[in-house]
Short mmCIF file of C-alpha atoms and ligand atoms in Angstrom, two decimals:
data_model
loop_
_atom_site.label_atom_id
_atom_site.label_comp_id
_atom_site.label_asym_id
_atom_site.label_seq_id
_atom_site.Cartn_x
_atom_site.Cartn_y
_atom_site.Cartn_z
CA MET S 1 -15.02 -16.91 12.67
CA GLU S 2 -11.81 -17.56 10.52
CA GLN S 3 -10.73 -14.59 8.53
CA GLN S 4 -13.37 -12.13 10.23
CA LEU S 5 -12.59 -8.68 12.02
CA ILE S 6 -13.64 -9.08 15.60
CA LEU S 7 -13.43 -5.75 17.69
CA ASP S 8 -12.78 -5.42 21.17
CA ASP S 9 -13.36 -2.03 22.57
CA ALA S 10 -11.69 -2.23 25.76
CA LEU S 11 -8.59 -3.86 24.15
CA ILE S 12 -8.59 -1.17 21.12
CA ALA S 13 -8.56 1.67 23.67
CA LYS S 14 -5.62 0.00 25.56
CA TYR S 15 -3.64 -0.60 22.59
CA ASP S 16 -4.49 2.64 20.47
CA GLN S 17 -1.22 4.29 19.80
CA SER S 18 0.60 5.50 16.96
CA GLY S 19 2.55 2.92 15.03
CA PRO S 20 3.97 1.91 11.46
CA ARG S 21 1.78 0.15 8.84
CA TYR S 22 4.93 -1.92 8.12
CA THR S 23 4.65 -1.89 4.12
CA SER S 24 8.52 -2.09 4.78
CA TYR S 25 10.73 -3.05 7.51
CA PRO S 26 12.76 -0.98 8.61
CA THR S 27 10.27 1.81 7.76
CA ALA S 28 11.28 4.74 5.82
CA VAL S 29 12.18 6.46 8.98
CA GLN S 30 15.40 4.78 8.83
CA PHE S 31 16.33 5.37 5.31
CA HIS S 32 19.52 7.60 5.15
CA GLU S 33 21.35 9.61 2.46
CA GLU S 34 24.80 7.81 2.89
CA PHE S 35 22.82 5.15 1.02
CA THR S 36 23.72 6.09 -2.76
CA ALA S 37 22.68 5.45 -6.15
CA ASP S 38 25.95 3.53 -6.61
CA ASP S 39 25.00 1.26 -3.42
CA TYR S 40 21.65 0.60 -5.07
CA ALA S 41 22.96 -0.16 -8.63
CA GLY S 42 25.45 -2.47 -7.13
CA ILE S 43 22.93 -4.37 -5.10
CA ALA S 44 20.38 -4.38 -8.04
CA ARG S 45 22.97 -6.09 -10.45
CA SER S 46 24.05 -8.74 -7.61
CA THR S 47 20.33 -9.99 -7.72
CA ASN S 48 20.60 -11.20 -11.39
CA ALA S 49 22.24 -14.31 -9.71
CA SER S 50 19.01 -15.27 -8.09
CA GLY S 51 16.74 -14.87 -11.49
CA ARG S 52 13.97 -13.83 -9.31
CA PRO S 53 11.02 -12.39 -10.87
CA LEU S 54 10.36 -8.59 -10.70
CA SER S 55 7.73 -6.21 -9.58
CA LEU S 56 7.55 -2.91 -11.01
CA TYR S 57 6.16 0.22 -9.55
CA PHE S 58 5.48 3.52 -11.39
CA HIS S 59 4.54 6.65 -9.62
CA ILE S 60 2.47 9.37 -11.60
CA PRO S 61 2.25 12.29 -9.02
CA PHE S 62 -0.31 14.50 -10.92
CA CYS S 63 -3.83 15.25 -9.72
CA ASP S 64 -6.13 17.77 -11.34
CA THR S 65 -7.60 18.69 -7.85
CA ILE S 66 -6.25 18.09 -4.54
CA CYS S 67 -8.22 16.21 -1.78
CA PHE S 68 -7.92 17.82 1.51
CA TYR S 69 -7.51 14.44 3.48
CA CYS S 70 -4.72 13.30 1.12
CA ALA S 71 -1.55 11.61 2.61
CA CYS S 72 -0.17 10.60 -0.96
CA ASN S 73 2.79 11.97 -2.90
CA LYS S 74 0.97 14.17 -5.25
CA VAL S 75 1.42 17.46 -7.40
CA ALA S 76 -1.44 19.49 -8.05
CA THR S 77 -1.93 20.68 -11.72
CA LYS S 78 -4.42 21.58 -14.24
CA ASP S 79 -1.74 21.53 -17.06
CA ARG S 80 -1.80 18.14 -18.66
CA SER S 81 1.55 18.97 -20.53
CA LYS S 82 3.20 18.44 -17.21
CA GLY S 83 2.35 14.69 -17.86
CA ASP S 84 4.44 14.75 -20.89
CA GLU S 85 7.58 16.52 -19.35
CA TYR S 86 7.54 13.86 -16.62
CA LEU S 87 7.03 10.80 -18.74
CA GLN S 88 10.07 11.99 -21.02
CA ARG S 89 12.25 11.61 -17.70
CA LEU S 90 10.19 8.47 -16.50
CA TYR S 91 11.14 6.77 -19.80
CA ARG S 92 14.97 7.34 -19.58
CA GLU S 93 14.76 6.15 -15.81
CA ILE S 94 12.94 3.00 -17.26
CA ALA S 95 16.18 2.50 -19.49
CA LEU S 96 18.49 3.06 -16.60
CA GLN S 97 16.67 0.83 -14.16
CA GLY S 98 16.39 -1.86 -17.18
CA GLU S 99 20.11 -1.96 -17.60
CA LEU S 100 20.64 -3.09 -14.04
CA PHE S 101 18.32 -6.29 -14.36
CA ASP S 102 18.75 -9.29 -16.60
CA ARG S 103 16.28 -8.92 -19.50
CA ASP S 104 14.88 -12.50 -18.98
CA ARG S 105 13.49 -11.72 -15.33
CA PRO S 106 9.90 -11.85 -15.81
CA VAL S 107 7.77 -8.87 -14.46
CA GLU S 108 5.15 -10.90 -12.48
CA GLN S 109 3.60 -7.74 -10.90
CA LEU S 110 3.26 -4.13 -11.91
CA HIS S 111 1.65 -1.09 -10.39
CA TRP S 112 0.86 2.37 -11.50
CA GLY S 113 0.26 4.43 -8.39
CA GLY S 114 -0.19 8.02 -7.60
CA GLY S 115 -1.29 10.72 -7.41
CA THR S 116 -3.45 9.61 -10.36
CA PRO S 117 -2.09 7.41 -13.09
CA THR S 118 -5.03 8.30 -15.43
CA PHE S 119 -3.87 12.03 -15.50
CA ILE S 120 -2.09 10.93 -18.65
CA SER S 121 -3.64 10.66 -21.91
CA HIS S 122 -4.40 7.32 -23.50
CA ALA S 123 -1.77 7.54 -25.93
CA GLU S 124 0.80 8.35 -23.16
CA MET S 125 -0.52 5.41 -21.33
CA ARG S 126 0.09 3.06 -24.26
CA GLU S 127 3.66 4.63 -24.78
CA LEU S 128 4.69 4.09 -21.15
CA MET S 129 3.67 0.34 -21.19
CA ARG S 130 5.45 0.11 -24.60
CA VAL S 131 8.79 1.54 -23.35
CA THR S 132 8.46 -0.56 -20.15
CA GLY S 133 8.19 -3.73 -22.53
CA GLU S 134 11.45 -2.38 -24.32
CA HIS S 135 13.46 -2.68 -21.31
CA PHE S 136 11.61 -5.39 -19.24
CA GLN S 137 10.19 -8.77 -19.87
CA LEU S 138 6.55 -8.26 -19.61
CA LEU S 139 4.19 -11.31 -19.22
CA PRO S 140 1.66 -12.09 -21.91
CA ASP S 141 -1.76 -10.90 -21.09
CA ASP S 142 -3.18 -12.16 -17.57
CA GLN S 143 -0.19 -14.28 -16.58
CA GLY S 144 0.84 -11.36 -14.30
CA GLU S 145 -0.69 -9.27 -11.47
CA TYR S 146 -0.84 -5.61 -13.27
CA SER S 147 -2.72 -3.18 -11.43
CA ILE S 148 -3.63 0.38 -11.53
CA GLU S 149 -5.18 3.04 -8.92
CA ILE S 150 -7.85 4.73 -10.72
CA ASP S 151 -9.76 8.08 -9.67
CA PRO S 152 -13.17 7.60 -11.19
CA ARG S 153 -13.19 11.37 -12.23
CA GLU S 154 -10.45 10.73 -14.21
CA ALA S 155 -11.29 7.88 -16.19
CA THR S 156 -14.09 6.63 -18.82
CA ALA S 157 -15.13 3.42 -20.31
CA GLU S 158 -12.64 4.09 -23.26
CA THR S 159 -9.82 4.61 -20.56
CA VAL S 160 -10.61 1.03 -19.06
CA ALA S 161 -10.53 -0.40 -22.21
CA VAL S 162 -6.96 1.12 -23.20
CA LEU S 163 -5.82 -0.40 -19.94
CA ARG S 164 -6.94 -3.72 -20.50
CA GLU S 165 -5.57 -3.47 -23.88
CA ILE S 166 -2.09 -2.61 -22.57
CA GLY S 167 -2.19 -5.39 -20.03
CA PHE S 168 -3.87 -4.30 -16.94
CA ASN S 169 -6.07 -6.88 -15.17
CA ARG S 170 -6.58 -5.51 -11.76
CA MET S 171 -7.69 -2.08 -10.42
CA SER S 172 -8.46 -0.16 -7.19
CA LEU S 173 -11.07 2.51 -7.38
CA GLY S 174 -10.95 5.70 -4.96
CA VAL S 175 -14.29 6.27 -3.61
CA GLN S 176 -13.85 7.54 0.11
CA ASP S 177 -17.63 8.54 0.87
CA PHE S 178 -20.64 8.92 -1.30
CA ASP S 179 -22.10 11.50 1.01
CA PRO S 180 -22.12 14.96 -0.52
CA ARG S 181 -21.54 16.65 2.63
CA VAL S 182 -18.45 14.84 3.45
CA GLN S 183 -17.43 15.24 -0.33
CA LYS S 184 -17.54 19.03 -0.12
CA ALA S 185 -15.74 18.96 3.09
CA VAL S 186 -12.86 17.19 1.82
CA ASN S 187 -13.08 18.74 -1.72
CA ARG S 188 -13.64 15.50 -3.60
CA ILE S 189 -16.88 15.93 -5.43
CA GLN S 190 -17.48 12.55 -7.25
CA SER S 191 -21.03 11.26 -8.21
CA GLU S 192 -21.88 7.55 -7.92
CA GLU S 193 -22.70 7.42 -11.44
CA GLU S 194 -18.98 8.16 -12.36
CA THR S 195 -17.72 5.44 -9.79
CA LEU S 196 -20.35 2.82 -11.30
CA ALA S 197 -19.29 3.64 -14.88
CA VAL S 198 -15.65 2.73 -14.47
CA LEU S 199 -16.55 -0.47 -12.21
CA ASN S 200 -19.06 -1.54 -14.78
CA ALA S 201 -16.50 -1.38 -17.70
CA ALA S 202 -13.71 -2.95 -15.53
CA ARG S 203 -16.26 -5.90 -15.51
CA ALA S 204 -17.00 -5.68 -19.20
CA GLU S 205 -13.46 -5.65 -19.99
CA GLY S 206 -12.52 -8.71 -18.09
CA PHE S 207 -10.64 -7.07 -15.11
CA ARG S 208 -9.86 -10.00 -12.64
CA SER S 209 -10.11 -8.00 -9.55
CA VAL S 210 -11.65 -4.70 -8.94
CA SER S 211 -11.13 -3.03 -5.51
CA ILE S 212 -12.73 0.12 -3.85
CA ASP S 213 -11.11 2.54 -1.29
CA LEU S 214 -13.19 4.25 1.18
CA ILE S 215 -11.98 6.20 4.37
CA TYR S 216 -13.55 6.53 7.53
CA GLY S 217 -13.02 9.45 10.16
CA LEU S 218 -13.71 12.10 7.65
CA PRO S 219 -15.55 15.41 8.42
CA HIS S 220 -19.19 14.82 9.11
CA GLN S 221 -19.35 11.35 8.68
CA THR S 222 -21.72 9.25 11.25
CA ARG S 223 -22.47 5.80 11.70
CA GLU S 224 -25.36 6.16 9.34
CA SER S 225 -23.90 8.27 6.89
CA PHE S 226 -21.16 5.67 6.46
CA GLU S 227 -23.43 2.85 6.48
CA ASN S 228 -25.39 4.28 3.53
CA THR S 229 -22.01 4.61 1.46
CA LEU S 230 -21.06 0.72 2.34
CA GLU S 231 -24.43 -0.39 1.63
CA ARG S 232 -24.31 1.05 -1.99
CA ILE S 233 -20.77 -0.21 -2.20
CA ILE S 234 -21.61 -3.85 -1.13
CA GLU S 235 -24.71 -3.65 -3.68
CA VAL S 236 -22.20 -3.35 -6.56
CA GLY S 237 -19.99 -6.23 -4.95
CA PRO S 238 -16.47 -5.16 -5.54
CA ASP S 239 -13.76 -8.19 -5.18
CA ARG S 240 -12.06 -5.95 -2.45
CA LEU S 241 -12.51 -3.23 -0.30
CA SER S 242 -9.89 -0.85 1.56
CA VAL S 243 -11.48 0.77 4.61
CA PHE S 244 -8.67 3.33 5.65
CA ASN S 245 -8.66 4.92 8.95
CA TYR S 246 -8.23 8.86 8.27
CA ALA S 247 -4.95 9.84 9.68
CA HIS S 248 -5.18 13.71 10.68
CA LEU S 249 -1.58 14.83 10.70
CA PRO S 250 -2.02 18.18 9.28
CA GLN S 251 1.42 19.23 10.58
CA ILE S 252 2.95 16.74 8.00
CA PHE S 253 0.39 16.80 5.19
CA LYS S 254 -0.57 20.61 4.28
CA PRO S 255 -3.80 20.11 2.37
CA GLN S 256 -5.02 18.66 5.69
CA ARG S 257 -4.89 21.96 7.22
CA ARG S 258 -8.04 22.78 5.30
CA ILE S 259 -10.03 20.46 7.31
CA GLN S 260 -11.67 21.60 10.10
CA ALA S 261 -10.67 19.66 13.14
CA ASP S 262 -13.98 20.02 14.90
CA GLU S 263 -15.93 18.47 11.88
CA LEU S 264 -14.13 15.35 12.52
CA PRO S 265 -16.13 12.44 14.05
CA PRO S 266 -14.82 11.65 17.57
CA PRO S 267 -13.16 8.37 18.36
CA GLU S 268 -16.39 6.88 19.59
CA THR S 269 -18.02 7.64 16.44
CA LYS S 270 -15.08 6.01 14.37
CA LEU S 271 -15.21 2.99 16.64
CA GLU S 272 -18.97 2.71 15.83
CA ILE S 273 -18.41 3.07 12.11
CA LEU S 274 -15.46 0.38 12.43
CA HIS S 275 -18.05 -2.02 14.14
CA MET S 276 -20.56 -1.16 11.62
CA THR S 277 -18.46 -1.95 8.77
CA ALA S 278 -16.88 -5.19 10.16
CA ALA S 279 -20.40 -6.53 10.62
CA LYS S 280 -21.78 -5.41 7.48
CA LEU S 281 -18.80 -6.89 5.38
CA ALA S 282 -18.86 -10.04 7.05
CA GLU S 283 -22.70 -10.53 6.60
CA ALA S 284 -22.02 -9.69 2.96
CA GLY S 285 -19.52 -12.45 2.92
CA TYR S 286 -16.17 -10.57 2.91
CA VAL S 287 -13.36 -11.59 4.91
CA TYR S 288 -10.84 -9.60 6.79
CA ILE S 289 -7.26 -9.63 5.29
CA GLY S 290 -5.67 -7.32 7.77
CA MET S 291 -4.85 -3.63 7.96
CA ASP S 292 -7.97 -2.19 6.39
CA HIS S 293 -8.29 -4.61 3.58
CA PHE S 294 -11.21 -6.94 3.09
CA ALA S 295 -11.68 -9.38 0.24
CA LYS S 296 -14.24 -12.13 -1.29
CA PRO S 297 -13.36 -15.44 0.22
CA ASP S 298 -12.30 -16.52 -3.28
CA ASP S 299 -10.38 -13.39 -4.10
CA GLU S 300 -6.80 -14.54 -4.54
CA LEU S 301 -5.65 -12.49 -1.45
CA ALA S 302 -7.83 -14.33 0.76
CA VAL S 303 -6.79 -17.70 -0.66
CA ALA S 304 -3.09 -17.02 -0.13
CA GLN S 305 -3.79 -15.87 3.45
CA ARG S 306 -5.32 -19.44 3.99
CA GLU S 307 -2.41 -21.02 2.27
CA GLY S 308 0.04 -19.04 4.45
CA THR S 309 1.76 -17.27 1.16
CA LEU S 310 0.18 -13.88 1.48
CA TYR S 311 2.98 -10.94 1.30
CA ARG S 312 2.92 -7.29 2.05
CA ASN S 313 4.72 -4.45 0.21
CA PHE S 314 4.40 -0.64 -0.44
CA GLN S 315 1.10 -1.40 -2.51
CA GLY S 316 -0.36 -3.17 0.21
CA TYR S 317 -1.10 -6.86 0.15
CA SER S 318 0.02 -9.28 -2.59
CA THR S 319 0.41 -12.88 -3.61
CA HIS S 320 4.07 -12.42 -4.99
CA ALA S 321 6.55 -12.85 -2.18
CA ASN S 322 9.60 -13.34 -4.04
CA CYS S 323 9.95 -10.57 -6.45
CA ASP S 324 12.63 -7.83 -6.39
CA LEU S 325 10.68 -4.60 -6.32
CA VAL S 326 11.74 -1.69 -8.68
CA GLY S 327 10.44 1.67 -7.93
CA MET S 328 10.31 4.36 -10.85
CA GLY S 329 9.18 8.02 -10.90
CA ILE S 330 9.45 10.46 -7.85
CA THR S 331 9.26 9.40 -4.28
CA SER S 332 8.98 5.76 -5.20
CA ILE S 333 10.76 2.89 -3.10
CA GLY S 334 12.31 0.20 -4.50
CA SER S 335 12.91 -3.29 -2.51
CA VAL S 336 15.76 -5.07 -4.23
CA GLY S 337 18.07 -7.74 -2.74
CA ASN S 338 18.92 -6.64 0.91
CA CYS S 339 18.36 -2.94 0.35
CA TYR S 340 15.54 -0.40 0.19
CA ALA S 341 16.14 2.77 -2.10
CA GLN S 342 14.03 5.74 -2.48
CA ASN S 343 14.01 8.23 -5.54
CA LEU S 344 14.11 12.01 -5.28
CA LYS S 345 10.92 13.59 -4.10
CA GLY S 346 10.77 16.85 -6.02
CA LEU S 347 10.11 17.05 -9.79
CA ASP S 348 12.94 19.36 -10.12
CA ASP S 349 15.55 17.28 -8.62
CA TYR S 350 14.19 14.21 -10.20
CA TYR S 351 14.41 15.83 -13.56
CA LYS S 352 18.11 17.21 -12.85
CA ALA S 353 19.31 13.62 -11.97
CA ILE S 354 17.90 12.08 -15.06
CA ASP S 355 19.04 14.84 -17.26
CA ALA S 356 22.40 13.90 -16.05
CA GLU S 357 21.95 10.30 -16.64
CA GLN S 358 22.02 9.40 -13.03
CA LEU S 359 19.61 7.01 -11.31
CA PRO S 360 17.46 9.36 -9.38
CA VAL S 361 17.96 7.26 -5.74
CA PHE S 362 18.47 9.76 -2.89
CA ARG S 363 18.33 7.58 0.15
CA GLY S 364 17.85 4.15 1.41
CA ILE S 365 19.12 1.28 3.81
CA ARG S 366 21.26 -1.69 3.38
CA LEU S 367 19.39 -4.32 5.62
CA SER S 368 21.60 -6.06 8.16
CA ARG S 369 20.95 -9.76 8.73
CA ASP S 370 18.87 -8.76 11.89
CA ASP S 371 16.76 -6.25 9.75
CA GLU S 372 16.02 -9.17 7.17
CA LEU S 373 15.10 -11.48 9.80
CA ARG S 374 12.99 -9.02 11.77
CA ARG S 375 11.30 -8.13 8.25
CA GLU S 376 10.62 -11.80 7.69
CA VAL S 377 8.93 -12.33 11.32
CA ILE S 378 6.87 -9.01 11.09
CA THR S 379 5.70 -9.92 7.26
CA ARG S 380 4.63 -13.41 8.40
CA LEU S 381 2.65 -12.10 11.36
CA ILE S 382 1.14 -9.13 9.62
CA CYS S 383 -0.10 -11.26 6.41
CA ASN S 384 -0.84 -14.69 8.08
CA PHE S 385 -1.60 -13.91 11.88
CA SER S 386 0.49 -16.64 12.83
CA LEU S 387 4.39 -17.45 13.14
CA ASP S 388 5.93 -20.79 12.99
CA PHE S 389 9.14 -20.48 15.06
CA SER S 390 10.51 -23.88 13.15
CA ALA S 391 10.40 -22.14 9.70
CA VAL S 392 12.22 -19.28 10.74
CA GLU S 393 14.75 -21.31 12.77
CA LYS S 394 15.62 -23.33 9.53
CA GLN S 395 15.72 -20.43 7.31
CA TRP S 396 17.99 -18.15 9.56
CA ASN S 397 19.82 -20.86 11.53
CA ILE S 398 18.81 -19.48 14.96
CA ASP S 399 17.06 -20.76 18.15
CA PHE S 400 13.85 -18.47 18.00
CA GLN S 401 13.28 -18.42 21.80
CA GLU S 402 16.78 -17.63 22.31
CA TYR S 403 17.05 -14.72 19.74
CA PHE S 404 13.69 -13.34 20.60
CA GLY S 405 13.66 -14.00 24.17
CA PRO S 406 12.79 -10.15 25.25
CA GLU S 407 10.27 -9.92 22.55
CA LEU S 408 8.44 -13.14 23.73
CA ALA S 409 8.40 -11.93 27.21
CA ARG S 410 6.74 -8.72 25.94
CA LEU S 411 4.26 -10.54 23.88
CA SER S 412 3.28 -12.50 27.01
CA GLY S 413 1.46 -9.39 28.29
CA MET S 414 -0.44 -9.49 25.05
CA ALA S 415 -1.27 -13.09 25.59
CA ASP S 416 -2.69 -12.24 28.97
CA ASP S 417 -4.82 -9.65 27.23
CA GLY S 418 -6.01 -12.45 24.76
CA LEU S 419 -4.50 -10.83 21.56
CA LEU S 420 -2.49 -14.09 20.84
CA GLU S 421 -1.31 -17.33 21.92
CA ILE S 422 2.29 -18.40 22.42
CA SER S 423 3.19 -22.16 22.38
CA GLY S 424 6.63 -23.53 22.47
CA GLN S 425 6.63 -23.53 18.74
CA ASN S 426 4.23 -21.04 17.43
CA ILE S 427 2.64 -17.64 17.76
CA GLN S 428 -1.14 -17.54 16.83
CA VAL S 429 -2.67 -14.02 16.71
CA LEU S 430 -6.32 -14.50 18.05
CA PRO S 431 -9.38 -12.91 16.27
CA VAL S 432 -9.49 -9.89 18.62
CA GLY S 433 -5.69 -9.47 18.10
CA ARG S 434 -6.06 -9.14 14.34
CA MET S 435 -7.03 -5.54 14.45
CA LEU S 436 -4.04 -4.62 16.62
CA ILE S 437 -1.64 -6.46 14.37
CA ARG S 438 0.47 -3.51 14.07
CA ASN S 439 0.94 -3.53 17.82
CA ILE S 440 1.94 -7.21 18.02
CA CYS S 441 4.64 -6.54 14.99
CA MET S 442 5.93 -3.46 16.90
CA VAL S 443 7.29 -5.84 19.40
CA PHE S 444 9.87 -7.05 16.59
CA ASP S 445 10.79 -3.51 15.70
CA ALA S 446 14.19 -2.88 16.92
CA TYR S 447 14.11 0.59 15.78
CA LEU S 448 10.91 1.91 17.70
CA LYS S 449 12.76 2.86 20.86
CA ASP S 450 14.37 5.95 19.11
CA SER S 451 11.67 6.81 16.67
CA LYS S 452 9.00 9.62 16.93
CA GLY S 453 5.71 8.22 17.43
CA GLN S 454 3.87 11.20 15.77
CA ARG S 455 5.11 10.40 12.36
CA PHE S 456 2.88 7.38 12.36
CA SER S 457 -0.82 6.92 12.14
CA ARG S 458 -2.99 5.43 15.22
CA VAL S 459 -4.94 2.25 15.27
CA ILE S 460 -8.21 4.18 15.31
C1 SAM Y 28 -3.24 7.39 -4.31
S1 SAM Y 28 -4.88 7.57 -4.00
C2 SAM Y 28 -5.79 6.70 -5.00
C3 SAM Y 28 -5.87 6.95 -6.56
C4 SAM Y 28 -6.48 8.24 -6.89
N1 SAM Y 28 -5.69 9.47 -6.81
C5 SAM Y 28 -7.82 8.62 -6.27
O1 SAM Y 28 -7.80 9.39 -5.34
O2 SAM Y 28 -8.76 7.89 -6.49
C6 SAM Y 28 -4.87 5.96 -2.65
C7 SAM Y 28 -5.71 5.95 -1.69
O3 SAM Y 28 -5.20 6.41 -0.44
C8 SAM Y 28 -6.08 6.64 0.52
N2 SAM Y 28 -6.03 7.77 1.33
C9 SAM Y 28 -5.15 9.06 0.72
N3 SAM Y 28 -4.99 9.93 1.97
C10 SAM Y 28 -5.44 9.20 3.15
C11 SAM Y 28 -5.71 9.60 4.44
N4 SAM Y 28 -5.02 10.59 4.96
N5 SAM Y 28 -5.83 8.63 5.38
C12 SAM Y 28 -6.47 7.36 5.09
N6 SAM Y 28 -6.44 7.13 3.60
C13 SAM Y 28 -5.81 8.00 2.72
C14 SAM Y 28 -7.42 6.92 -0.35
O4 SAM Y 28 -8.37 5.91 0.05
C15 SAM Y 28 -7.08 6.94 -1.77
O5 SAM Y 28 -7.90 6.21 -2.42
S1 SF4 Y 29 -6.73 10.92 -2.85
FE1 SF4 Y 29 -6.13 10.74 -5.11
S2 SF4 Y 29 -7.04 12.29 -6.37
FE2 SF4 Y 29 -7.15 13.02 -4.27
S3 SF4 Y 29 -5.30 14.23 -3.88
FE3 SF4 Y 29 -4.93 12.20 -3.31
S4 SF4 Y 29 -3.77 11.37 -4.83
FE4 SF4 Y 29 -4.77 13.13 -5.71
#
């Protein structure tokens, strides 16, 4: 039962509420505009004393067509020249950011996300990596974790070869659902052949890890229809799978207004789909990492979780805990030293800042010591499903039981419900608590009292 997803319907019903996914703590809701680009630059420079490795995130926002469910930061366009306009500014940002960090800090992790990173041409991909290498210390092939999000409709075997050539060794493929009826309802028509062509090319080119994204809770989905998709995915055996819960928040994400609410599966069906998914993936030998992610037991994420070294950032789970994360491109968020900093969200604003040779940071937050301590506690819980008080006490020079007295008292109700066990020295999340890990983390979130719950997605 180690690392399996066990579902308890009554507990899920009891704890099903909106909550953050904790890709950061404090969450982006707490970022504010008093935090400036100069604040960011100062903190970034100060991290050079640590010599810590770097993680680079590049946001490529363009998509040829928009999937109606999409909650990502994207820009719809069929005009490919928009890519060049954007990249010219991104290269400038790479130079501006590169000036802040010592050149000998190795880039252990690199990620292109979107939008659709493969919207740009092969020549532009090569150029983007070349410019990056001019300003940062990229690692020789395969020593780093270099990953990209791929829409199989926007990539060929040749694209995959180019990506491997310029240093990528991990990828995630957006699939969502193979059912034509579902695909039509969400405006994402994608054949199984397109997906398999990219997956097979990735294997042929020696990609170390291939992940597939699915979404449950989309229009017309039933347990049977999703089982069909899942079976076909299991057959091709990706190293990892993300099975996201569709978050229908049409008041926040405009394209979702084109999804008919009455075509969405009811919560009971979503729960059935989740039960089926947990059972099928366990049977196929996948382990549950947490927060929608599954992996083969020998995948590095599963290994890191067993060894207690798993980490979580904006791209999800990772094995690189000790990096400063530099975000580049519109909307991207960096996590550097004791701050988070976010770039401008609109293309025009971003271009204006870059053309004036300014870092395009528009908001962020400098973490207090309490923020950093709570971030550590939340990260350990969400990654490892356990928390050893003494490790935290040693690092932060606190008495855990005293500092977190009110939180431990609140957790005791969850312990009574069987979500976790609390001993004098440790919190251990039990198998039925894993699905509800964000509820457990929310107890340690000092900001939730005054935040608006509807900004976050629900557990189911
Ligand atoms: C930036 S996209 C992936 C790259 C590429 N644009 C694609 O679609 O293949 C990241 C993933 O987020 C997931 N996603 C997007 N909107 C979502 C939503 N509203 N609820 C749940 N998952 C969502 C999808 O699974 C998608 O593959
Ligand atoms: S899911 Fe991917 S391709 Fe579809 S709109 Fe979102 S970012 Fe673009």
